Coordinates of N, CA and C and ligand atoms in Angstrom, one line a residue:
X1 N 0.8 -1.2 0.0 CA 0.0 0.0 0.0 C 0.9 1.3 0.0
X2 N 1.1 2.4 -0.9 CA 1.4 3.3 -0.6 C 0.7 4.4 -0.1
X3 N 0.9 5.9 0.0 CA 0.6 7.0 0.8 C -0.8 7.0 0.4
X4 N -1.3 6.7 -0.6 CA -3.0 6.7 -1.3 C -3.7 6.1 -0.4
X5 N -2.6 5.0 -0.6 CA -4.0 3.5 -0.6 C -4.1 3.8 1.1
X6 N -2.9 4.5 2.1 CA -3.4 4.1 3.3 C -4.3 5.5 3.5
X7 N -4.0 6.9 2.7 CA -4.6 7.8 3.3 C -6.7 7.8 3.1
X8 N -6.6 6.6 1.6 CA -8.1 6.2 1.5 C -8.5 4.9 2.7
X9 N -7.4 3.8 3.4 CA -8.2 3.4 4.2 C -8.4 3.8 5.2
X10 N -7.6 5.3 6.2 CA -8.0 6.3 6.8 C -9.5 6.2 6.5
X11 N -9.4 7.3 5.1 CA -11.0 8.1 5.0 C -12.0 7.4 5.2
X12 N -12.1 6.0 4.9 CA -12.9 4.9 5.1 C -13.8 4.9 6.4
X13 N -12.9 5.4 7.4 CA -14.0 5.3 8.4 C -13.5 6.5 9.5
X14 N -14.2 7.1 10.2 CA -14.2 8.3 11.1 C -12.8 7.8 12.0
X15 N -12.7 6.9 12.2 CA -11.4 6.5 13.3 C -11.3 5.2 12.3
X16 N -9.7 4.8 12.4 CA -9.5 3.5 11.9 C -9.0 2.6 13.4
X17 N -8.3 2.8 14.1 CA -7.7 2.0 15.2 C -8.6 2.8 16.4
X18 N -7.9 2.2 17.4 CA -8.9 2.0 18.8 C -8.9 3.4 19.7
X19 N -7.9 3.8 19.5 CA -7.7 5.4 20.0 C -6.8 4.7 21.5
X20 N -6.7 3.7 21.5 CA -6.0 3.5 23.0 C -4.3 2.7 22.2
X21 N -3.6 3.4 23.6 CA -1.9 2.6 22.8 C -2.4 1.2 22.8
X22 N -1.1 0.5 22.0 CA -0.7 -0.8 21.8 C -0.5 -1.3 23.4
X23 N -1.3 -2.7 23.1 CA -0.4 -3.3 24.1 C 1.0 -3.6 24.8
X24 N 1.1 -4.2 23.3 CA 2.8 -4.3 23.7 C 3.4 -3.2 24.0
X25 N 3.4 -1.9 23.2 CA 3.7 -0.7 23.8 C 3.9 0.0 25.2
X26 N 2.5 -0.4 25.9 CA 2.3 -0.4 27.6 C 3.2 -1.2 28.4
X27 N 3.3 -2.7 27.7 CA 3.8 -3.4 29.0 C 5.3 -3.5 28.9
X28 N 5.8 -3.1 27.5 CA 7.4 -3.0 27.3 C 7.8 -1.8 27.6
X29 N 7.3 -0.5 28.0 CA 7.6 0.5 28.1 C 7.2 1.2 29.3
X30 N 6.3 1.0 30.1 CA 6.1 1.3 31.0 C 7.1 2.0 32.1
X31 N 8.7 0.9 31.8 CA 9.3 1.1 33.1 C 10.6 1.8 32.9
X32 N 10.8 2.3 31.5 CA 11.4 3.1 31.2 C 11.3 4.7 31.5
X33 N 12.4 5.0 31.6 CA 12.6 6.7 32.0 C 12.2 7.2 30.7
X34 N 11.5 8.4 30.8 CA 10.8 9.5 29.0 C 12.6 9.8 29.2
X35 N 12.3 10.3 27.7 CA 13.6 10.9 26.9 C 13.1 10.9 25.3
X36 N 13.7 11.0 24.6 CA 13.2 10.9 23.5 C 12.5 10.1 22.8
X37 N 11.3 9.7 22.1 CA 10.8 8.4 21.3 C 10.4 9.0 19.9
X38 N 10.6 7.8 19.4 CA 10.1 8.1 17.8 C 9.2 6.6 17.4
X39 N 8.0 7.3 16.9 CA 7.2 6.5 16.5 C 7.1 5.9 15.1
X40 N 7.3 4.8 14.8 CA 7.7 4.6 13.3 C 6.2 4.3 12.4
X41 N 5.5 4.7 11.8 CA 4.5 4.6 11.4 C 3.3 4.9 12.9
X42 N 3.0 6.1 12.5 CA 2.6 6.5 14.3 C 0.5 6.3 13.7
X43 N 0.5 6.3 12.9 CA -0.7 6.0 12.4 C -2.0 7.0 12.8
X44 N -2.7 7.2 13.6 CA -3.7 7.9 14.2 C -3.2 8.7 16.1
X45 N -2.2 8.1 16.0 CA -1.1 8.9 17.0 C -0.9 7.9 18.3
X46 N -1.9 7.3 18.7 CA -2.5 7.1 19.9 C -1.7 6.6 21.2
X47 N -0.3 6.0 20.4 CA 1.3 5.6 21.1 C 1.7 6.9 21.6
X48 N 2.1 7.5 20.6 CA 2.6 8.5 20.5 C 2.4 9.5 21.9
X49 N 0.8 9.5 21.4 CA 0.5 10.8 22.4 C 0.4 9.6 24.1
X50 N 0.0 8.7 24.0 CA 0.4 7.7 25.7 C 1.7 8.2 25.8
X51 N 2.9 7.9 25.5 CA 4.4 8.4 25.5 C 4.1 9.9 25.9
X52 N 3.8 10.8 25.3 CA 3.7 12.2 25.5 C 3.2 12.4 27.0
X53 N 1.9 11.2 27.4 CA 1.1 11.8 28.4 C 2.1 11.8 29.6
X54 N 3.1 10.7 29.4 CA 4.5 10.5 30.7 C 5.4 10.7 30.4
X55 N 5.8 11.8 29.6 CA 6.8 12.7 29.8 C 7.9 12.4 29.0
X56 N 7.4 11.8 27.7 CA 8.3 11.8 26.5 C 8.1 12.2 25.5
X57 N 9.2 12.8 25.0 CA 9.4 13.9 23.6 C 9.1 13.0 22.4
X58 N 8.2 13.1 21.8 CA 7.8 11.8 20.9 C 7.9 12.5 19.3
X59 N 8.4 12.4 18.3 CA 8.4 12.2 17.0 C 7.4 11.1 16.5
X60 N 6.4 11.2 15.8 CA 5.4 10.2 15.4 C 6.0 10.7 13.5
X61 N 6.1 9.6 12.9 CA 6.1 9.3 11.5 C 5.3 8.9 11.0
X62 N 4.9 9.0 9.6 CA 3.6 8.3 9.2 C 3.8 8.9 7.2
X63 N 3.6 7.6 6.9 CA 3.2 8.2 5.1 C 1.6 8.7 4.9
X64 N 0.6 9.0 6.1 CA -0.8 9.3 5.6 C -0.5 10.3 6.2
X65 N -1.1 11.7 5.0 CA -1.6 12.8 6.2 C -2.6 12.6 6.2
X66 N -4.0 11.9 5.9 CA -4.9 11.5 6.8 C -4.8 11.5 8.8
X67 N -4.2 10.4 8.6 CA -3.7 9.9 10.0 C -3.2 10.9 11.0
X68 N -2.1 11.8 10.1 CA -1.2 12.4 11.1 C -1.7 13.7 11.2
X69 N -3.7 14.4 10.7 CA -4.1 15.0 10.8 C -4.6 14.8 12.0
X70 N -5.4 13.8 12.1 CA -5.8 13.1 13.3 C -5.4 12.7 14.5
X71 N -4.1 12.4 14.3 CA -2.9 12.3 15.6 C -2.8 13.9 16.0
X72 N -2.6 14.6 15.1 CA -2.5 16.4 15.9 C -3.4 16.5 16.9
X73 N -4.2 16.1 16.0 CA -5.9 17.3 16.7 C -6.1 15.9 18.0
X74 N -6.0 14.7 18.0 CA -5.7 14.2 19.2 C -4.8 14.8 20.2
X75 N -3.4 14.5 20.0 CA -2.8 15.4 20.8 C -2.4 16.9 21.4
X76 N -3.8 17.6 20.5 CA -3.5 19.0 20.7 C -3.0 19.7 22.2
X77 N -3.6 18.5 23.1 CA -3.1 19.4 24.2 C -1.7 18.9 24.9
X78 N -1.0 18.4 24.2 CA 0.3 17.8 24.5 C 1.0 18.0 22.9
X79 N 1.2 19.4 22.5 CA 1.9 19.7 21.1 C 3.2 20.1 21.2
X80 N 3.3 20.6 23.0 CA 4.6 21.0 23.2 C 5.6 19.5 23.0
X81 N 5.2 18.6 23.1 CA 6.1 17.0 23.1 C 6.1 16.5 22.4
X82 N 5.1 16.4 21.4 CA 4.5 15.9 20.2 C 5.0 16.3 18.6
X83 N 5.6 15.9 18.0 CA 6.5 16.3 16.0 C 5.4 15.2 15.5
X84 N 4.7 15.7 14.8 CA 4.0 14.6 13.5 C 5.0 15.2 12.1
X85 N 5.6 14.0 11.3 CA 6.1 14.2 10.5 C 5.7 12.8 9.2
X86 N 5.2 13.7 8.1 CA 5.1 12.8 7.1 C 6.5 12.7 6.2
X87 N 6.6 11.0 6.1 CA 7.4 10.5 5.1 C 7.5 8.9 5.1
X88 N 8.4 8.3 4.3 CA 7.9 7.1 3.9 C 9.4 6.6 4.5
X89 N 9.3 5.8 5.2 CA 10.7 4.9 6.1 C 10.7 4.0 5.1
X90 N 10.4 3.4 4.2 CA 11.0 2.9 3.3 C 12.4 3.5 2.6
X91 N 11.8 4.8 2.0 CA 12.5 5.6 1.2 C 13.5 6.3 2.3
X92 N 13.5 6.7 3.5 CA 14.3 8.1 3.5 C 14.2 7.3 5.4
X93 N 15.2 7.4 6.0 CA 15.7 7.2 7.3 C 15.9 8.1 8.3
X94 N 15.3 8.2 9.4 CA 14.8 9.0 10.1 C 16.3 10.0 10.8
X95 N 15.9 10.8 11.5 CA 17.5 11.1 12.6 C 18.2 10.3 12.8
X96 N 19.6 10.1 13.1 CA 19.9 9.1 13.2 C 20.8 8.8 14.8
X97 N 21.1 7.8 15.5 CA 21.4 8.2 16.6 C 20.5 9.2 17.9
X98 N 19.5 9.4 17.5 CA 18.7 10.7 18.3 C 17.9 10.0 19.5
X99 N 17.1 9.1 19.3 CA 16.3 8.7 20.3 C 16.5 7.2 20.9
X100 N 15.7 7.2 22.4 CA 16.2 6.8 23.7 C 15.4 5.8 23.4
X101 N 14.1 5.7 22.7 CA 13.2 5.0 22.3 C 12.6 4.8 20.6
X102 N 12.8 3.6 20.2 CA 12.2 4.0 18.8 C 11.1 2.2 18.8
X103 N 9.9 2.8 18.4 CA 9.2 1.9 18.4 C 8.2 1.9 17.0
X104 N 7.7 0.7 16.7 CA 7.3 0.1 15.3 C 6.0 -0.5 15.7
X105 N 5.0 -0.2 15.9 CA 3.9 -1.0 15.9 C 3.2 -1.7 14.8
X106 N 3.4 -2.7 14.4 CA 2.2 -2.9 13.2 C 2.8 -2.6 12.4
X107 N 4.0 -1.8 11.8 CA 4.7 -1.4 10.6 C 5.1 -2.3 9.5
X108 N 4.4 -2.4 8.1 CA 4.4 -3.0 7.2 C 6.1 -2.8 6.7
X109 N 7.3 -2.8 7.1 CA 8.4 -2.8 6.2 C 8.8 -3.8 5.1
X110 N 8.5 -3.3 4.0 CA 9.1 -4.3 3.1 C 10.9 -4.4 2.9
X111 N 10.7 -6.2 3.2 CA 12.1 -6.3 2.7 C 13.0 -6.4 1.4
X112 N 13.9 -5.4 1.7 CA 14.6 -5.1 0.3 C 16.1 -5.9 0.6
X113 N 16.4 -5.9 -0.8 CA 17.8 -6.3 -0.5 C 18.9 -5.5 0.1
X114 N 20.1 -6.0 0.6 CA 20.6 -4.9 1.1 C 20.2 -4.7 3.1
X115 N 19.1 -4.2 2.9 CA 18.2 -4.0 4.0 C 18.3 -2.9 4.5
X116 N 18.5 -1.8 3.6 CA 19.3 -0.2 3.6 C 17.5 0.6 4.8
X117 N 16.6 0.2 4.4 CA 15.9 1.0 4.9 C 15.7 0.4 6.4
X118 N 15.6 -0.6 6.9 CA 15.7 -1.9 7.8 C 16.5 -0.8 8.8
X119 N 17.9 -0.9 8.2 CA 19.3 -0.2 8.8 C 19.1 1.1 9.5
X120 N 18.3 2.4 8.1 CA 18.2 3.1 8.9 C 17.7 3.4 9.7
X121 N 16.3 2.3 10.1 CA 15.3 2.3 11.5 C 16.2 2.1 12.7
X122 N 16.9 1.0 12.5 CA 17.9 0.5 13.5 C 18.8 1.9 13.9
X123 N 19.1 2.7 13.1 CA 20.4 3.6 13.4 C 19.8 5.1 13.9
X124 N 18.3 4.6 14.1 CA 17.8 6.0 14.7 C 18.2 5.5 16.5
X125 N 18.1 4.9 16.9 CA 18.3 4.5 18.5 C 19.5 5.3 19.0
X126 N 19.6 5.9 20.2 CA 21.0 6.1 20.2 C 21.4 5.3 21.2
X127 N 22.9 5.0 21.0 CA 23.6 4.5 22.2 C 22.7 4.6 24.0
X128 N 22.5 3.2 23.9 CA 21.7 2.8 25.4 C 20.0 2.8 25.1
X129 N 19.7 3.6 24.2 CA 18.7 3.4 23.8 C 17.6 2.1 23.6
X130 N 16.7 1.9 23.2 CA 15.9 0.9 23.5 C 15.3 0.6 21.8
X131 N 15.0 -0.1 21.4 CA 13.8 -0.7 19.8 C 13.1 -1.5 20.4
X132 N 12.1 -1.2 20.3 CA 10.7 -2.2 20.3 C 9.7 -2.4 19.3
X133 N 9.7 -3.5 18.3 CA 9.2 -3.7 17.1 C 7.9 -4.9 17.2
X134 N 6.8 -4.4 17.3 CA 5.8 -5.5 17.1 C 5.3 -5.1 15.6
X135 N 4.5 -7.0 16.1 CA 4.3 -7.4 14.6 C 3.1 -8.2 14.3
X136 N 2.3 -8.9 13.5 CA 0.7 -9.5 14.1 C 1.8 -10.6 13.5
X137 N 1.3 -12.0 14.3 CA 1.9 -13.6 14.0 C 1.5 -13.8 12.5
X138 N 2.5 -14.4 11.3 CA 2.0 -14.9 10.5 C 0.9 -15.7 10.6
X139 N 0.8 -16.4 11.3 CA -1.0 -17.4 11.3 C -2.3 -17.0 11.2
X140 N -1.7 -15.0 11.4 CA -3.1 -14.2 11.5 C -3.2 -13.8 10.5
X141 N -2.4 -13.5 8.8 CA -2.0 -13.2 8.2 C -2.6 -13.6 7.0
X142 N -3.2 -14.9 7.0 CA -3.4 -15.9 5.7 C -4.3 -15.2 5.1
X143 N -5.5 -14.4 5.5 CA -6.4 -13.7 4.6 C -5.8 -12.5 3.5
X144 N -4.5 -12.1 3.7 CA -4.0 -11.3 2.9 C -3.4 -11.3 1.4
X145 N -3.0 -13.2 1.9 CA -2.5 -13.8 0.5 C -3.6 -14.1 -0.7
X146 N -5.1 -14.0 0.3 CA -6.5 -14.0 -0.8 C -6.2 -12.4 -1.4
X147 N -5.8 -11.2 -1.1 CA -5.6 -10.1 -1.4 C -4.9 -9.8 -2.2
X148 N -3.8 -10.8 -2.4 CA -2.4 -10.5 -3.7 C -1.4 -10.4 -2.4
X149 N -1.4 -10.4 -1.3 CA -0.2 -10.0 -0.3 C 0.5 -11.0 0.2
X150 N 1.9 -10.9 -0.1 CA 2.5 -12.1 0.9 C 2.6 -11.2 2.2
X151 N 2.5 -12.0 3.0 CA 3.0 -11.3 4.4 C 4.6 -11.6 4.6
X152 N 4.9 -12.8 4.2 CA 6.5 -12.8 4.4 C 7.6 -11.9 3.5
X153 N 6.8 -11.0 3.1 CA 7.5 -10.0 2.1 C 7.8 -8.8 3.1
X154 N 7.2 -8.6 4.3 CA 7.6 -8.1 5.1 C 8.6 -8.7 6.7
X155 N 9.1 -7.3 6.9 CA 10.2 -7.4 8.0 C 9.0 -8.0 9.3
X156 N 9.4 -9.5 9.9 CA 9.3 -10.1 11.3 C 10.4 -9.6 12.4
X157 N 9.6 -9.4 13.1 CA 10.4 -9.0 14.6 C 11.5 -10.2 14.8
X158 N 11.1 -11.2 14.5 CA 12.4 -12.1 14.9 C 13.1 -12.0 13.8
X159 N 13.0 -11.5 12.7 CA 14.2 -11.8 11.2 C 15.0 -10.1 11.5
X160 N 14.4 -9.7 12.3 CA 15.2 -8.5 12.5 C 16.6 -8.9 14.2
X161 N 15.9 -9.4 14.6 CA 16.6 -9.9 15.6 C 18.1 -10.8 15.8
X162 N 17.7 -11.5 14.4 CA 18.7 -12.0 13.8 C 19.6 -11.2 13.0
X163 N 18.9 -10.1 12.6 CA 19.7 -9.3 11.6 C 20.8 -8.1 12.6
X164 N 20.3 -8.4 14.0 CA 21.4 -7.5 14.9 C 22.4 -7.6 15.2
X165 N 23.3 -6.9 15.3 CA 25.0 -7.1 15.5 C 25.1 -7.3 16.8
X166 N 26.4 -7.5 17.5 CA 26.7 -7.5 18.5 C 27.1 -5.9 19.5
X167 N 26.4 -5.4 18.1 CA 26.2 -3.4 19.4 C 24.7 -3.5 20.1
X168 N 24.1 -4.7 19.7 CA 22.3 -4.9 20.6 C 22.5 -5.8 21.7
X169 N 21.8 -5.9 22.1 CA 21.5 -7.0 23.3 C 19.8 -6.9 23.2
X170 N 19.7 -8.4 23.1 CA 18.3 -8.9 22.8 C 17.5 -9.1 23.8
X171 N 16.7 -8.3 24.5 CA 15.7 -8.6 25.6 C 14.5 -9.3 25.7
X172 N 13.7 -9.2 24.6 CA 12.6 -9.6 23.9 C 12.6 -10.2 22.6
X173 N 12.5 -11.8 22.7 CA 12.3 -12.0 20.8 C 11.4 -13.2 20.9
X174 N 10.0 -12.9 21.3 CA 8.7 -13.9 20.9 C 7.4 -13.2 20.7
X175 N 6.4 -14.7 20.1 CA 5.5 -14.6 20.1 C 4.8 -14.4 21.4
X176 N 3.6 -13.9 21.5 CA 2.6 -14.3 22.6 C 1.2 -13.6 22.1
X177 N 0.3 -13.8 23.0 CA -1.8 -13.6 22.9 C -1.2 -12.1 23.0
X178 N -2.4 -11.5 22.0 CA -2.4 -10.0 22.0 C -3.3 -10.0 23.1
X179 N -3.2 -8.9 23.8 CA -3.6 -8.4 25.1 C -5.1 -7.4 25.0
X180 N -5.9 -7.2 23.7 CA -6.2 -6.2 23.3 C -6.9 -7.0 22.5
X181 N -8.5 -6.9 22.2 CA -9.2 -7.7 20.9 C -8.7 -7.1 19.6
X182 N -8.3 -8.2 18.7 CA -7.9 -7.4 17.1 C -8.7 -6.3 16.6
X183 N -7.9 -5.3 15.9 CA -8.8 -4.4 15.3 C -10.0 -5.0 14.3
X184 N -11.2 -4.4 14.2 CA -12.3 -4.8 13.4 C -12.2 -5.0 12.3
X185 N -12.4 -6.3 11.7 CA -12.2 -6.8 10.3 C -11.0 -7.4 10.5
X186 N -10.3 -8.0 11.4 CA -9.0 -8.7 11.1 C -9.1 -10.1 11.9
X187 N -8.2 -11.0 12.1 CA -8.2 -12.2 12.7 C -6.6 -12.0 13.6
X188 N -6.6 -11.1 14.2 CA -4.9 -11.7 14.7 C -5.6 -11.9 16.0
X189 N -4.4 -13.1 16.2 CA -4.5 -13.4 17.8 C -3.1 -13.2 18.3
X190 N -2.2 -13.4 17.5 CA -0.9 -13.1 18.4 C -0.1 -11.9 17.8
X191 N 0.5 -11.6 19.4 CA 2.0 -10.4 18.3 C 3.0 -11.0 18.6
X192 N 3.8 -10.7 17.4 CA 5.4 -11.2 17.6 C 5.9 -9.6 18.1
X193 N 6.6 -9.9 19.2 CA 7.6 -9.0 19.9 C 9.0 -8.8 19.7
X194 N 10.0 -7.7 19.4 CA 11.2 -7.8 19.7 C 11.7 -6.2 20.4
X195 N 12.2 -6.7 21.8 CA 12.8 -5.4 22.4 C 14.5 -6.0 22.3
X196 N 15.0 -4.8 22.0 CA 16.5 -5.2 22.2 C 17.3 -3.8 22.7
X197 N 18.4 -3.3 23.0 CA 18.6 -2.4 23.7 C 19.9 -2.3 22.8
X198 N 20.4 -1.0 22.1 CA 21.7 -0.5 21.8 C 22.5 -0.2 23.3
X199 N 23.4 -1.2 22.6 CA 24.9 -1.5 24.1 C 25.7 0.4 23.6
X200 N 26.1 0.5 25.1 CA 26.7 2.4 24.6 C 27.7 2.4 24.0
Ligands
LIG301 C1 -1.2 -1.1 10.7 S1 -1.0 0.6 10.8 C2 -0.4 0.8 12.4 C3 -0.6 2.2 13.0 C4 -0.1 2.4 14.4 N1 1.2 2.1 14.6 C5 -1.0 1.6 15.3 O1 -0.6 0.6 15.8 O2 -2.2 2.0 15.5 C6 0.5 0.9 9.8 C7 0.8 2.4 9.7 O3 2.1 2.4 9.0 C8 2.0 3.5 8.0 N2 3.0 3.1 7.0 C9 3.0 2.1 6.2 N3 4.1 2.1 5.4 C10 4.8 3.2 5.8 C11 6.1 3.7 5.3 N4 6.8 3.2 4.3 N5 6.5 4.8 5.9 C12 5.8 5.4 6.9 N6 4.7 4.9 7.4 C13 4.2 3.8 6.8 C14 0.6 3.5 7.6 O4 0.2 4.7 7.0 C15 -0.2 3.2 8.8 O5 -0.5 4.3 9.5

């Protein structure tokens, strides 16, 4: 899907996601100190602005300005903390070294060779920093390939995991039950997780 296709499944309905953060987001983040975060595909904001509400400086990314219209005017009263920025993390790689936090909810990355755009996500963390990348379990996935989509054409939290050097230390790398009923019209039951931490 590019910037169209997601700014028409926005328009499609008055809200597209739940307006509450991710699970995984809550219970892997919680116990962290705020400092910087960047939200990689920040979608309708709703990470973003949770992060904001406890005292982190949050960068939200997004290829829809649909969405990241919607994320403002959500977070309006937290704009002092809050960067909505449109662009496409495929194409073009965020700050690099900047934040304390960089997290990936749901983000469709297609894998390329090389893995040039992969890299740049990775090289936004800085030193001591944290990545936390969820993902829906391939087994929730199968209705997509009726669509024309492979899902293995995209980046898994665990193929990223593997793809880390020895500057990470791996905290988190499984599946488990999403904590949160799937969004409407989907079948996932599980998320694949990966927290890992940039060594200083
Ligand atoms: C499944 S939604 C998840 C949104 C949000 N993280 C959440 O959990 O509610 C995926 C989001 O990634 C965005 N996206 C997809 N490909 C992208 C890309 N190449 N660059 C930036 N954002 C992208 C879409 O516009 C969409 O908002």
């Amino acid at each position: 899907m590019d910037a169209h296709d997601w700014d028409e499944r926005y328009r499609s309905r008055e809200r597209l996601f739940s307006g509450n953060p991710n699970g995984v987001l809550v219970a892997e983040v919680a116990d962290l100190p705020p400092g910087r975060a960047l939200d990689l595909g920040c979608g309708e904001g709703a990470d973003a602005i949770w992060l904001a509400r406890r005292g982190w400086r949050v960068t939200g990314i997004d290829l829809s300005a649909v969405a990241l219209e919607r994320a403002a005017a959500a977070g309006a009263d937290l704009a002092d903390r809050l960067t909505w920025t449109r662009g496409d993390l495929a194409a073009t790689a965020p700050e690099q070294g900047a934040f304390d936090l960089v997290s990936a909810q749901y983000l469709p990355l297609p894998k390329a060779p090389g893995d040039a755009a992969l890299r740049g996500l990775l090289g936004a963390v800085a030193p001591g920093g944290t990545l936390l990348f969820a993902g829906h379990a391939l087994n929730g996935l199968g209705h997509l390939r009726g669509e024309g989509v492979d899902p293995t054409a995209f980046y898994q939290p665990a193929e990223i995991a593997r793809a880390l050097d020895r500057d990470w230390f791996v905290e988190v790398d499984e599946t488990r039950l999403r904590s949160a009923p799937a969004p409407a019209g989907t079948h996932h039951t599980h998320d694949t997780v990966l927290r890992a931490r940039r060594l200083d």
